[in-house]
Coordinates of C-alpha atoms in Angstrom, one line a residue:
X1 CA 15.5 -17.8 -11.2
X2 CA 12.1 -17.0 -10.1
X3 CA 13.0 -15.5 -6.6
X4 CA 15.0 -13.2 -8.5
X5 CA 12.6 -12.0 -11.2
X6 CA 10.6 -11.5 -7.5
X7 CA 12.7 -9.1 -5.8
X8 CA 13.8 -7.4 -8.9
X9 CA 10.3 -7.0 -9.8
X10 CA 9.6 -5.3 -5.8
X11 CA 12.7 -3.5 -6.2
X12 CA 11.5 -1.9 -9.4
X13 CA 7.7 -1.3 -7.8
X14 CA 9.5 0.3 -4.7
X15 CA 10.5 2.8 -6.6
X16 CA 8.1 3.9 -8.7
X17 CA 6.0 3.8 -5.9
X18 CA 8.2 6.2 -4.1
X19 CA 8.5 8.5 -7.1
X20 CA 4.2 8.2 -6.9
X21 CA 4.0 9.2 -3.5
X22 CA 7.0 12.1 -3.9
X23 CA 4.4 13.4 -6.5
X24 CA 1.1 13.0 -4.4
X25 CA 3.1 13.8 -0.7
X26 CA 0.9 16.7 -0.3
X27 CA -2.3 14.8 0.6
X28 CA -0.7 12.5 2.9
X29 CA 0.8 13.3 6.4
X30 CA 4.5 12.4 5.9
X31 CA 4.1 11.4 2.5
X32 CA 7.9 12.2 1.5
X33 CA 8.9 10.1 4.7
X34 CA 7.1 6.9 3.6
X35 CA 9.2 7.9 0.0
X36 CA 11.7 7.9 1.9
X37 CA 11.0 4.8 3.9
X38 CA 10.3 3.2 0.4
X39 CA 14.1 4.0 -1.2
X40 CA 15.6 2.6 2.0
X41 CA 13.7 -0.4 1.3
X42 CA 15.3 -0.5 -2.5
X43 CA 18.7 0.1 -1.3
X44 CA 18.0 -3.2 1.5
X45 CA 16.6 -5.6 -1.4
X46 CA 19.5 -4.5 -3.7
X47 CA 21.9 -5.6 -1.0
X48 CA 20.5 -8.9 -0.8
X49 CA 20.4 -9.0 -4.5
X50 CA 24.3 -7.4 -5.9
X51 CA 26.1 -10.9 -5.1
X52 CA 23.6 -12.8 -7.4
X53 CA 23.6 -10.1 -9.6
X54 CA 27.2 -9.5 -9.8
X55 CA 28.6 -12.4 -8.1
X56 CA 31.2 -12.4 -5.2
X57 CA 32.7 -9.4 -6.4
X58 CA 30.6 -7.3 -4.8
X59 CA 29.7 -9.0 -1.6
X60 CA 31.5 -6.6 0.2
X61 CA 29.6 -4.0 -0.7
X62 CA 26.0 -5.5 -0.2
X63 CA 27.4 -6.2 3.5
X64 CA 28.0 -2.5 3.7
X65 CA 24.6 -1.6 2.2
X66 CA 22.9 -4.2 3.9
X67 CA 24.2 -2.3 7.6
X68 CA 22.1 0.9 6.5
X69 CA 19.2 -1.2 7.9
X70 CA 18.4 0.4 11.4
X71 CA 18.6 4.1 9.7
X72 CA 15.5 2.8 7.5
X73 CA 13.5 1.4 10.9
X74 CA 14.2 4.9 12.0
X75 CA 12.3 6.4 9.3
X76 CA 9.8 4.4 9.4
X77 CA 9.4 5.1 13.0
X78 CA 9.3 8.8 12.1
X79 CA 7.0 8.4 9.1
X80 CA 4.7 6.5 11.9
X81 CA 4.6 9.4 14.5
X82 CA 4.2 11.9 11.8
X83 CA 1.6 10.1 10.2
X84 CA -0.9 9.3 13.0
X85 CA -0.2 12.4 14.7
X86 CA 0.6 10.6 17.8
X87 CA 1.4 12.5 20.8
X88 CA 5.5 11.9 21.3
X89 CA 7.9 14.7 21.7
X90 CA 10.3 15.3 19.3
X91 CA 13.1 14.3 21.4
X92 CA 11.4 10.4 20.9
X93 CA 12.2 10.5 17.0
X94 CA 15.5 12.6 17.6
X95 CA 16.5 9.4 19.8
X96 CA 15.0 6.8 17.2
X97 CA 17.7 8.5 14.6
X98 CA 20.4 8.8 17.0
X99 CA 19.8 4.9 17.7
X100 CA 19.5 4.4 13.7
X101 CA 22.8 6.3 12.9
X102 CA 25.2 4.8 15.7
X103 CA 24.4 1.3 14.7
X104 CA 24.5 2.1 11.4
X105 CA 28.0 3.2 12.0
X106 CA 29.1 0.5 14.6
X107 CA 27.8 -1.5 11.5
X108 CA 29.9 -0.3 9.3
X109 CA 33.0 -0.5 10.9
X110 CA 32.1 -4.2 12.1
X111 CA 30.2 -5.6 8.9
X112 CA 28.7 -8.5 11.0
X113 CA 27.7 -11.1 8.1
X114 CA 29.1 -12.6 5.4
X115 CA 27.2 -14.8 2.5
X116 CA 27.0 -18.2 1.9
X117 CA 25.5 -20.3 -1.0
X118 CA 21.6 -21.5 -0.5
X119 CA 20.6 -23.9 -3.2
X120 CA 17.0 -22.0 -3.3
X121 CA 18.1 -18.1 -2.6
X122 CA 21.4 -18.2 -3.9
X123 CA 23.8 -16.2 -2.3
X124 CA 22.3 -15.6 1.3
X125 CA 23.4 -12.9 3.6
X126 CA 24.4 -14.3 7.1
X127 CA 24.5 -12.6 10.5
X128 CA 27.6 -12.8 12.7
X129 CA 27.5 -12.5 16.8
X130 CA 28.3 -9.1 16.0
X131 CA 25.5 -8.3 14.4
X132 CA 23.3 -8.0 18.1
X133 CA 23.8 -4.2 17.4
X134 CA 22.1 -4.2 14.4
X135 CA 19.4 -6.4 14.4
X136 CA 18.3 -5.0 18.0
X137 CA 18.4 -1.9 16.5
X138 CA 16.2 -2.3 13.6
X139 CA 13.7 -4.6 15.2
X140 CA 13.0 -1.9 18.0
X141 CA 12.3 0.6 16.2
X142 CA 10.4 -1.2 13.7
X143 CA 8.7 -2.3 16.7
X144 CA 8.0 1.1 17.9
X145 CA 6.9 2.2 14.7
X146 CA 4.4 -0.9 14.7
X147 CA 3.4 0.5 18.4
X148 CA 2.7 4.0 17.2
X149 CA 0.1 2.4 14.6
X150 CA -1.5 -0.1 17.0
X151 CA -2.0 3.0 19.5
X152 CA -3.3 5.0 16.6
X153 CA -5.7 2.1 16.1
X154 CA -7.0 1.9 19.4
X155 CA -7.6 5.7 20.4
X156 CA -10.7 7.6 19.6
X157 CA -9.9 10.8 16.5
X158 CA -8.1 13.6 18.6
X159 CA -9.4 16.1 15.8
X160 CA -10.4 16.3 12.4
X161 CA -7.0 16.2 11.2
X162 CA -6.1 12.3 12.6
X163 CA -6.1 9.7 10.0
X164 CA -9.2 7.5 9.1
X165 CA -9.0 4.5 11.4
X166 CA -9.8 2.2 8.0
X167 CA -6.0 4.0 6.8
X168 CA -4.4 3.1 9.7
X169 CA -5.3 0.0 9.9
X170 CA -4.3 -0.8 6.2
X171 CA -1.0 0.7 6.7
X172 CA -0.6 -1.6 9.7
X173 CA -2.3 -4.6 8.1
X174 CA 0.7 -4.6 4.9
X175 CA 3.2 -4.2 7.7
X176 CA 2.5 -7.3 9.0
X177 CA 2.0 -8.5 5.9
X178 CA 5.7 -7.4 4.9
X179 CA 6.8 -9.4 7.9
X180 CA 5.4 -12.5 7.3
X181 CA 7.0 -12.2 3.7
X182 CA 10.4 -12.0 5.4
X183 CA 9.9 -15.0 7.4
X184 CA 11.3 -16.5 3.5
X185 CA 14.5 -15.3 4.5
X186 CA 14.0 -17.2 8.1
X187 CA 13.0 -20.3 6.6
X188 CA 16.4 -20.2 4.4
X189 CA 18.7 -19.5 7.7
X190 CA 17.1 -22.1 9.5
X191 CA 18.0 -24.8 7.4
X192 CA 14.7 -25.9 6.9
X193 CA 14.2 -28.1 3.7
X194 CA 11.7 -26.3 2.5
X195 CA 11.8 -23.5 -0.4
X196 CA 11.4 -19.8 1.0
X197 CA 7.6 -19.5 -0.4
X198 CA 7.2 -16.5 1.5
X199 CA 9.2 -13.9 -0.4
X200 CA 7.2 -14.7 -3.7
X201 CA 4.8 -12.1 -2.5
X202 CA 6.6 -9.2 -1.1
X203 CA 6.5 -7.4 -4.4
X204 CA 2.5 -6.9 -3.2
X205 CA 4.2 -5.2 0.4
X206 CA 4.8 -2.0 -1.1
X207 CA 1.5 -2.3 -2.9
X208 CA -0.4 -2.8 -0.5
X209 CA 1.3 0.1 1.9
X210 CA 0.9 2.9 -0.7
X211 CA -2.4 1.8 -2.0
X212 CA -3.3 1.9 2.1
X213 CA -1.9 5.4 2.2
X214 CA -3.5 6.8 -1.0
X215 CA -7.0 5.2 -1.0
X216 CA -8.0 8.1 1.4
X217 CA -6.5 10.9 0.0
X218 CA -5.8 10.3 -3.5
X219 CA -9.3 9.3 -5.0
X220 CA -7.7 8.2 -8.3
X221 CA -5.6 5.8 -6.8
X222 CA -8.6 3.8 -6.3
X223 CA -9.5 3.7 -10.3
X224 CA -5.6 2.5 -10.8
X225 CA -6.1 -0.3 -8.5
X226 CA -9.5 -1.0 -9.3
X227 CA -8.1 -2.3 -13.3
X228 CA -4.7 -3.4 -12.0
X229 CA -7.0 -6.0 -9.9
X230 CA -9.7 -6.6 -12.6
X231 CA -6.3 -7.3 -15.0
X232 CA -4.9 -9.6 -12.4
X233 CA -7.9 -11.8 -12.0
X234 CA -8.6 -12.0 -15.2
X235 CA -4.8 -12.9 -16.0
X236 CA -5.3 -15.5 -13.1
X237 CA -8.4 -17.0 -14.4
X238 CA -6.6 -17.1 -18.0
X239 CA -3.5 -19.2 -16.2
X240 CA -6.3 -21.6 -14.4
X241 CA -8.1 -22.5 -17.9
X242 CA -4.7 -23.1 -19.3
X243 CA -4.1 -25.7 -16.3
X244 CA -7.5 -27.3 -16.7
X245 CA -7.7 -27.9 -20.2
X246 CA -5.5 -31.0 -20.3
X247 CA -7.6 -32.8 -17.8
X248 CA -10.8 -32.1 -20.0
X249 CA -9.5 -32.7 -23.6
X250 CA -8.1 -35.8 -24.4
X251 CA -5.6 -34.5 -26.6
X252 CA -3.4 -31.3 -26.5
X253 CA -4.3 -28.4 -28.5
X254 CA -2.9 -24.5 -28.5
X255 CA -6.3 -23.3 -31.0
X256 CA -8.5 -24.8 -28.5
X257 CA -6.8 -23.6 -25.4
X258 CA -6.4 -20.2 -26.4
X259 CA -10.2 -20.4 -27.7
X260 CA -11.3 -21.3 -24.1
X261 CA -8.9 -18.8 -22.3
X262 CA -10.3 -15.8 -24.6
X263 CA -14.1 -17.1 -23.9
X264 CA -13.6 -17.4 -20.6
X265 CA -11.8 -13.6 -20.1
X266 CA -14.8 -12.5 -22.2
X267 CA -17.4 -14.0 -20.2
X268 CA -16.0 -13.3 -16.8
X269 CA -15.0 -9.5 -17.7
X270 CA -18.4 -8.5 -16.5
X271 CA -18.6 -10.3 -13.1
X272 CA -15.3 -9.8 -12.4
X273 CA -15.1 -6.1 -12.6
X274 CA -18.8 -5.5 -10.7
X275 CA -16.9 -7.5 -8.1
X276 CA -14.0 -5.5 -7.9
X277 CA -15.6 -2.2 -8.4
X278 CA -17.6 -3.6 -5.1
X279 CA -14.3 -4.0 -3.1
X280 CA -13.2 -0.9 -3.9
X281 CA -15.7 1.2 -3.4
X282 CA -17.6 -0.3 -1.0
X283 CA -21.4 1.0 -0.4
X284 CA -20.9 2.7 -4.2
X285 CA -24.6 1.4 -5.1
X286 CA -27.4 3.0 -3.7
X287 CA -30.6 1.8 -3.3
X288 CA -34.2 3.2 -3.0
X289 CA -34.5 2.3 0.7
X290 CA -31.2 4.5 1.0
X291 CA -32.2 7.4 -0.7
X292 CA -35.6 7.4 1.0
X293 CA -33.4 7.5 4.5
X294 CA -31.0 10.0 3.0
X295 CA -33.8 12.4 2.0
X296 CA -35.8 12.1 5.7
X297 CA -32.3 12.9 7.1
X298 CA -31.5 16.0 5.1
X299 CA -35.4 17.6 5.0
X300 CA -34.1 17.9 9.0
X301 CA -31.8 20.1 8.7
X302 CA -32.5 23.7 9.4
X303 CA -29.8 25.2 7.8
X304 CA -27.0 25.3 4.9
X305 CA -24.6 24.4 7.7
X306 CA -26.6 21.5 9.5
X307 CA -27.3 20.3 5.8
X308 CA -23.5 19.8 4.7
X309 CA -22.5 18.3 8.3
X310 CA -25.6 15.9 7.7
X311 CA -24.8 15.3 4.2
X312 CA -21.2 14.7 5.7
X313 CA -22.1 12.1 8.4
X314 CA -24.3 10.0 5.6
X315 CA -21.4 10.1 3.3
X316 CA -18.7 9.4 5.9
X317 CA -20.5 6.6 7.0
X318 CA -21.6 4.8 4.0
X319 CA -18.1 5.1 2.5
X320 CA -16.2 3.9 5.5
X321 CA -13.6 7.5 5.3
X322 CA -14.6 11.1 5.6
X323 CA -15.9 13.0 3.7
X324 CA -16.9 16.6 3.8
X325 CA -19.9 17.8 1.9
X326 CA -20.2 22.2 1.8
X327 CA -23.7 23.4 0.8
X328 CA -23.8 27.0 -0.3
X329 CA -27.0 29.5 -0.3
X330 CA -27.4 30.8 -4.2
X331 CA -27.1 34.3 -2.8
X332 CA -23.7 34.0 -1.7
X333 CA -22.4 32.7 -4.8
X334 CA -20.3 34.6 -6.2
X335 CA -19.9 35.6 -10.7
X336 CA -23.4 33.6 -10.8
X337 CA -26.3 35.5 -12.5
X338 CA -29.1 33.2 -11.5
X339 CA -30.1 30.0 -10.2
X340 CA -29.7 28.2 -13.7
X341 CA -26.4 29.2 -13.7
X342 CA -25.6 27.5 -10.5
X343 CA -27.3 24.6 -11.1
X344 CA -25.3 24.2 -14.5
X345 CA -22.0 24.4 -12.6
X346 CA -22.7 22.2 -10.0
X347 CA -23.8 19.6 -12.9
X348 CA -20.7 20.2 -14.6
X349 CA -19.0 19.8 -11.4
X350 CA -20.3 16.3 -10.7
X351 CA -20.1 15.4 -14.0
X352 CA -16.4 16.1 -13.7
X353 CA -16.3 14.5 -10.6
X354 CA -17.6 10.9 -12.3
X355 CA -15.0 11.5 -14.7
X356 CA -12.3 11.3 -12.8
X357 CA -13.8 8.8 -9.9
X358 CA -14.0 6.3 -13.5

């Protein structure tokens, strides 16, 4: 019961997620391809999940919606090119779709699996000799999309327009981490006696590959995560006082428990959010010291120009992702009367700005 409140709880985040990214796909390079990357993942959980939905009624047709598998390793690979800019020719994803689509279609016509009964998974899709097709499809391109990202990693910004190397590596970091959540599913086709722990946290794999995506160009994202996390913990910490209370009262009692859960939300709400507003947005406090070196570094400047890439490099470099800072002179300004003016807008501006960062 609990592995399948699991995956129908990732199946339902996968596609909101999608639908998130669908309306954000213009600040990230191949934004609709990771959407689309996300619904092939929806349609592969809901083929593992129709015969324990349904029951064997319908195993036929997961089999057949299982075999779209390599097509979504081809997007993905796609989605990897587009999004680090690496330097393939088109021919390489025309070839990774051409891959994708034949053994989705020798797939098809072969379905190589059938399902059995697992006393921890339920019913539990398993691959056939003829399945060689498939799996070696999906798992080199997945492997090539994995590649593209590791390269990405380890070369030097071509340009202004690559992706910050923290992005890269945090789409690459839930990819592994989606990985090692499928090792569930090898633990179960093993035989080994032990329950498929693993795919409890995949619902946190799609998670954690948008939020990689977004943090960088989608600065509210970070505010969304920053209370889904603070809610979390707190949540956590509520479930751990729960556990604890019946080794430190002698007796059980719901008016006292839900007394120390409440005080204990109450009193770690503070601590818990300065942390979390800490991890996600890291070097947000600044110091004296900082703001002395700030201001030596921007009284060098000799310019508007050399003051906004200064400004810029600070930023960029406190933050950990770049950031462009544009000074303009007063003069050039247009529909402003006089200095006052300017300086009200660019207050109302940052003001703004906090808004929406909170």
């Amino acid at each position: 019961m609990l592995l399948r409140v699991t995956m129908g709880l990732a199946l339902a985040e996968t596609l909101l997620l999608a639908g998130v990214l669908l309306a954000w796909a213009d600040r990230v390079a191949g934004g609709r391809l990771l959407a689309a990357f996300l619904m092939a993942i929806a349609v592969w959980i809901s083929g593992n999940e129709l015969p324990n939905w349904f029951g064997p009624g319908v195993e036929r047709l997961a089999l057949h919606v299982l075999a779209t598998a390599p097509l979504a390793s081809a997007v993905f690979f796609h989605f990897c090119v587009v999004f680090c800019r690496a330097p393939l020719r088109r021919g390489w994803i025309a070839a990774a779709y051409a891959v994708g689509g034949v053994a989705v279609l020798v797939s098809q016509w072969l379905v190589p699996a059938h399902f059995v009964d697992h006393p921890d998974v339920g019913r539990l899709a398993v691959a056939e000799p003829a399945a060689v097709i498939t799996s070696l499809s999906w798992v080199l391109l997945g492997l090539g999309g994995v590649g593209v990202l590791l390269h990405a990693l380890m070369r030097p910004p071509v340009d202004g327009r690559s992706p910050a190397r923290g992005q890269v590596a945090a789409v690459t970091a839930s990819c592994l981490w989606g990985l090692a959540c499928l090792g569930g599913y090898g633990l179960a086709l093993s035989g080994w006696p032990a329950y498929p722990f693993p795919l409890l946290a995949f619902p946190l794999y799609p998670l954690m590959l948008v939020y990689g995506i977004l943090r960088y160009g989608v600065f509210v994202a970070n505010a969304w995560a920053g209370k889904a996390l603070v809610w979390t913990l707190l949540l956590a910490s509520g479930i751990a006082i729960v556990a604890l209370m019946p080794l430190v009262l002698p007796f059980e009692s719901r008016w006292l428990s839900g007394l120390a859960v409440a005080a204990g939300c109450l009193a770690l709400n503070g601590p818990v959010r300065r942390f979390v507003q800490r991890l996600i947005y890291p070097g947000g406090e600044v110091s004296a010291q900082d703001l002395g070196r700030w201001r030596e570094s921007l009284q060098a400047a000799d310019g508007f120009e050399s003051l906004g890439g200064t400004a810029s490099a600070l930023l960029s470099q406190r933050l950990g992702t770049r950031v462009t800072v544009i000074v303009e002179d007063v003069e050039d300004v247009e529909n402003v009367e006089d200095v006052e003016d300017v300086e009200e807008a660019e207050v109302g501006e940052a003001a703004g700005a906090d808004g929406a960062a909170r």
